[in-house]
PDB file of C-alpha atoms in Angstrom:
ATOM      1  CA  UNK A   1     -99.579   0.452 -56.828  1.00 75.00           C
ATOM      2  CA  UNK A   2     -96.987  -0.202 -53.492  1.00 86.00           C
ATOM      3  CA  UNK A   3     -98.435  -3.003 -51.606  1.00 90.00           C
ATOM      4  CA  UNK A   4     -99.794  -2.390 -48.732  1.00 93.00           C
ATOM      5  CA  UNK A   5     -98.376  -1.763 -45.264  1.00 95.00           C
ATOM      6  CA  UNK A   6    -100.205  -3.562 -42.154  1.00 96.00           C
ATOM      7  CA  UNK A   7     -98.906  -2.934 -38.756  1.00 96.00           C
ATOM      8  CA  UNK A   8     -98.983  -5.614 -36.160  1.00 96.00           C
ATOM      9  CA  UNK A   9     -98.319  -4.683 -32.864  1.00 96.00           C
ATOM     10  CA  UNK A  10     -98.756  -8.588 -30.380  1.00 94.00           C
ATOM     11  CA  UNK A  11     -95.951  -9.997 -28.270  1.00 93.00           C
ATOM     12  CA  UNK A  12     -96.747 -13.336 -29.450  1.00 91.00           C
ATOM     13  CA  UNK A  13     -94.233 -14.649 -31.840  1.00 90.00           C
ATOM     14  CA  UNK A  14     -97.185 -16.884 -33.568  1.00 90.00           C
ATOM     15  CA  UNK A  15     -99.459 -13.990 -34.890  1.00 91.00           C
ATOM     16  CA  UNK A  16     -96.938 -12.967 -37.503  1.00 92.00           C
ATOM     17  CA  UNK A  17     -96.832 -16.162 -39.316  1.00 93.00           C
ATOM     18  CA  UNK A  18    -100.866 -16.520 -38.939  1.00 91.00           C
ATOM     19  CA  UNK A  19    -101.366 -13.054 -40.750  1.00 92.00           C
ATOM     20  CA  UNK A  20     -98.565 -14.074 -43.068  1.00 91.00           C
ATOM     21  CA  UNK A  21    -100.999 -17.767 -44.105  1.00 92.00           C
ATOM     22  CA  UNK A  22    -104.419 -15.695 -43.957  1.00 91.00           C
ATOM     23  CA  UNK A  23    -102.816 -13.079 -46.799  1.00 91.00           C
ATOM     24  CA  UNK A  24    -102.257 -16.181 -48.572  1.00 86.00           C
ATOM     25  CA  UNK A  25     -98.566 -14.829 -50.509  1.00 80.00           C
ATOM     26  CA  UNK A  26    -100.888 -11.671 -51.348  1.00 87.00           C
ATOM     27  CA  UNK A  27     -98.431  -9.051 -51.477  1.00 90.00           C
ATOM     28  CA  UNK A  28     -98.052  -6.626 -48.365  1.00 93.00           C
ATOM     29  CA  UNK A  29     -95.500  -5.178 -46.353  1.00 94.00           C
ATOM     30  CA  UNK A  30     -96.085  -6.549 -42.350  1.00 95.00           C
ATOM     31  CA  UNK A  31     -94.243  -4.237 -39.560  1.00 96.00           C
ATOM     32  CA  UNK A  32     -93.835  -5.970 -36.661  1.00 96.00           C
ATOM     33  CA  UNK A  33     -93.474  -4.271 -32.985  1.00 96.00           C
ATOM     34  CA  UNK A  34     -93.723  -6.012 -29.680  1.00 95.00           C
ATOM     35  CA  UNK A  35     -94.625  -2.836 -27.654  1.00 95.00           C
ATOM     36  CA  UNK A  36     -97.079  -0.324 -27.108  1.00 95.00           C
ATOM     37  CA  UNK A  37     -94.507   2.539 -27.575  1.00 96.00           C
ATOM     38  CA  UNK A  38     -93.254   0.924 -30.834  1.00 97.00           C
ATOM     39  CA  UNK A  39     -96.630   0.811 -32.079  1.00 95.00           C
ATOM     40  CA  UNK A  40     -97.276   4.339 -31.570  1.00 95.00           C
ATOM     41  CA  UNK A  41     -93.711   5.499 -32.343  1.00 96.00           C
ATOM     42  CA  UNK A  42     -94.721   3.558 -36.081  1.00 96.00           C
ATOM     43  CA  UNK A  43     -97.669   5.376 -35.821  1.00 94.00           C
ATOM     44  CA  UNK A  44     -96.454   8.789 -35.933  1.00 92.00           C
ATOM     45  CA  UNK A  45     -93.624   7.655 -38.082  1.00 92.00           C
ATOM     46  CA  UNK A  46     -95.276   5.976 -41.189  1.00 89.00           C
ATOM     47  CA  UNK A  47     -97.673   7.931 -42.842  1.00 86.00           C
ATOM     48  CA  UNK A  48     -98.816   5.138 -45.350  1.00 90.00           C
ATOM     49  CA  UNK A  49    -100.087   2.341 -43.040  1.00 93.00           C
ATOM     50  CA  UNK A  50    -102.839   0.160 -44.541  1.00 93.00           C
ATOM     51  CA  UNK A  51    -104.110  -1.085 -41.701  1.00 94.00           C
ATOM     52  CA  UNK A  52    -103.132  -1.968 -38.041  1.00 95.00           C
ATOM     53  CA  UNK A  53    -103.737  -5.050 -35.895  1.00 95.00           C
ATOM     54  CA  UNK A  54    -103.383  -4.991 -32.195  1.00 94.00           C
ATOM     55  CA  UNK A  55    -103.087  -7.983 -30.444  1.00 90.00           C
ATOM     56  CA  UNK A  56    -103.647  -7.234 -26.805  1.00 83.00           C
ATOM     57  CA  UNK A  57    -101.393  -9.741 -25.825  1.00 76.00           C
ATOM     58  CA  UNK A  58    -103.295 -10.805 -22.483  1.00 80.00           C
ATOM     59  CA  UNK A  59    -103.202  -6.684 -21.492  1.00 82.00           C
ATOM     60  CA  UNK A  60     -99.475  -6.675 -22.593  1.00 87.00           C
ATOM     61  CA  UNK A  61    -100.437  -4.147 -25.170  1.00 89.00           C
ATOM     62  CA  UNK A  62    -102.177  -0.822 -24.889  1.00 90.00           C
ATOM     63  CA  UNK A  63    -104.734  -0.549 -26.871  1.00 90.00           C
ATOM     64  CA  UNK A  64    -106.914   1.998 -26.250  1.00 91.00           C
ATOM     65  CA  UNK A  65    -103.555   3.940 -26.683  1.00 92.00           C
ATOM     66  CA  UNK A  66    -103.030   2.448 -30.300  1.00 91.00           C
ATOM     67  CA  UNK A  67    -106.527   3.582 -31.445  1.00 89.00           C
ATOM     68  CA  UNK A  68    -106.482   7.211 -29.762  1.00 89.00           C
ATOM     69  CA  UNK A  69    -102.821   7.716 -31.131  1.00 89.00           C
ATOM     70  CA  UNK A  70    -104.775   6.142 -35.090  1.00 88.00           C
ATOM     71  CA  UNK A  71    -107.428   8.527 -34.781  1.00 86.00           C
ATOM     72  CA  UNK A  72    -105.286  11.785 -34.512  1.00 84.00           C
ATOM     73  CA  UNK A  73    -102.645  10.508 -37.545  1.00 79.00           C
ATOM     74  CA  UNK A  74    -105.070   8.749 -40.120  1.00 67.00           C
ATOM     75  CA  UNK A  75    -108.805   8.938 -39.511  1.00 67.00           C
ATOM     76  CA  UNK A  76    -109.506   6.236 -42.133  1.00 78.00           C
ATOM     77  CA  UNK A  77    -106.862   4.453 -41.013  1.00 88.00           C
ATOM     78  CA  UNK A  78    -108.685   0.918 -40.017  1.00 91.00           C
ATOM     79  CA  UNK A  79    -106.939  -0.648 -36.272  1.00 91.00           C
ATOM     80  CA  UNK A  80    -108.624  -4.230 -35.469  1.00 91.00           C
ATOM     81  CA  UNK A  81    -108.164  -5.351 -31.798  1.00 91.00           C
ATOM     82  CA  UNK A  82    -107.412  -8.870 -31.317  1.00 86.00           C
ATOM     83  CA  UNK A  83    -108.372  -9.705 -27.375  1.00 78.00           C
ATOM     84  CA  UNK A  84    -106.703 -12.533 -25.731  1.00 57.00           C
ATOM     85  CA  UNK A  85    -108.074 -13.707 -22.678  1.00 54.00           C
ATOM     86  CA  UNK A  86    -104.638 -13.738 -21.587  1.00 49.00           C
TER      87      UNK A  86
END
């Protein structure tokens, strides 16, 4: 079995290396994108996503957009929203 791929979509250059610690060397593949339009470019583009974690990045990052554009490609596809109070 491939590990799994995790998509994290946060402008802050800490979150990476927090997800990294919490998998605790579990093995996954993390794509990291810094924009809304990356996110959903990855979206369309990578058909076997895991799971995706928005970080709204104090409203930096669209997310409403994120889990409309996750609905249409994956419906089981599971998108946590990580709020910032910016």
């Amino acid at each position: 079995m491939d590990p799994p791929i995790l998509l994290l979509i946060s402008t802050d250059p800490h979150t990476k290396p927090l997800l990294e610690q919490a998998l605790d060397h579990r093995r996954a593949t993390i794509l990291l994108v810094e924009t809304t339009e990356e996110g959903l470019r990855i979206l369309k583009d990578q058909a076997n996503l895991s799971l995706v974690l928005c970080d709204e990045s104090g409203g930096r990052i669209g997310s409403e957009a994120i889990l409309s554009q996750a609905r249409r490609t994956a419906h089981n596809l599971p998108v946590i929203i990580l709020g910032t109070d910016g």
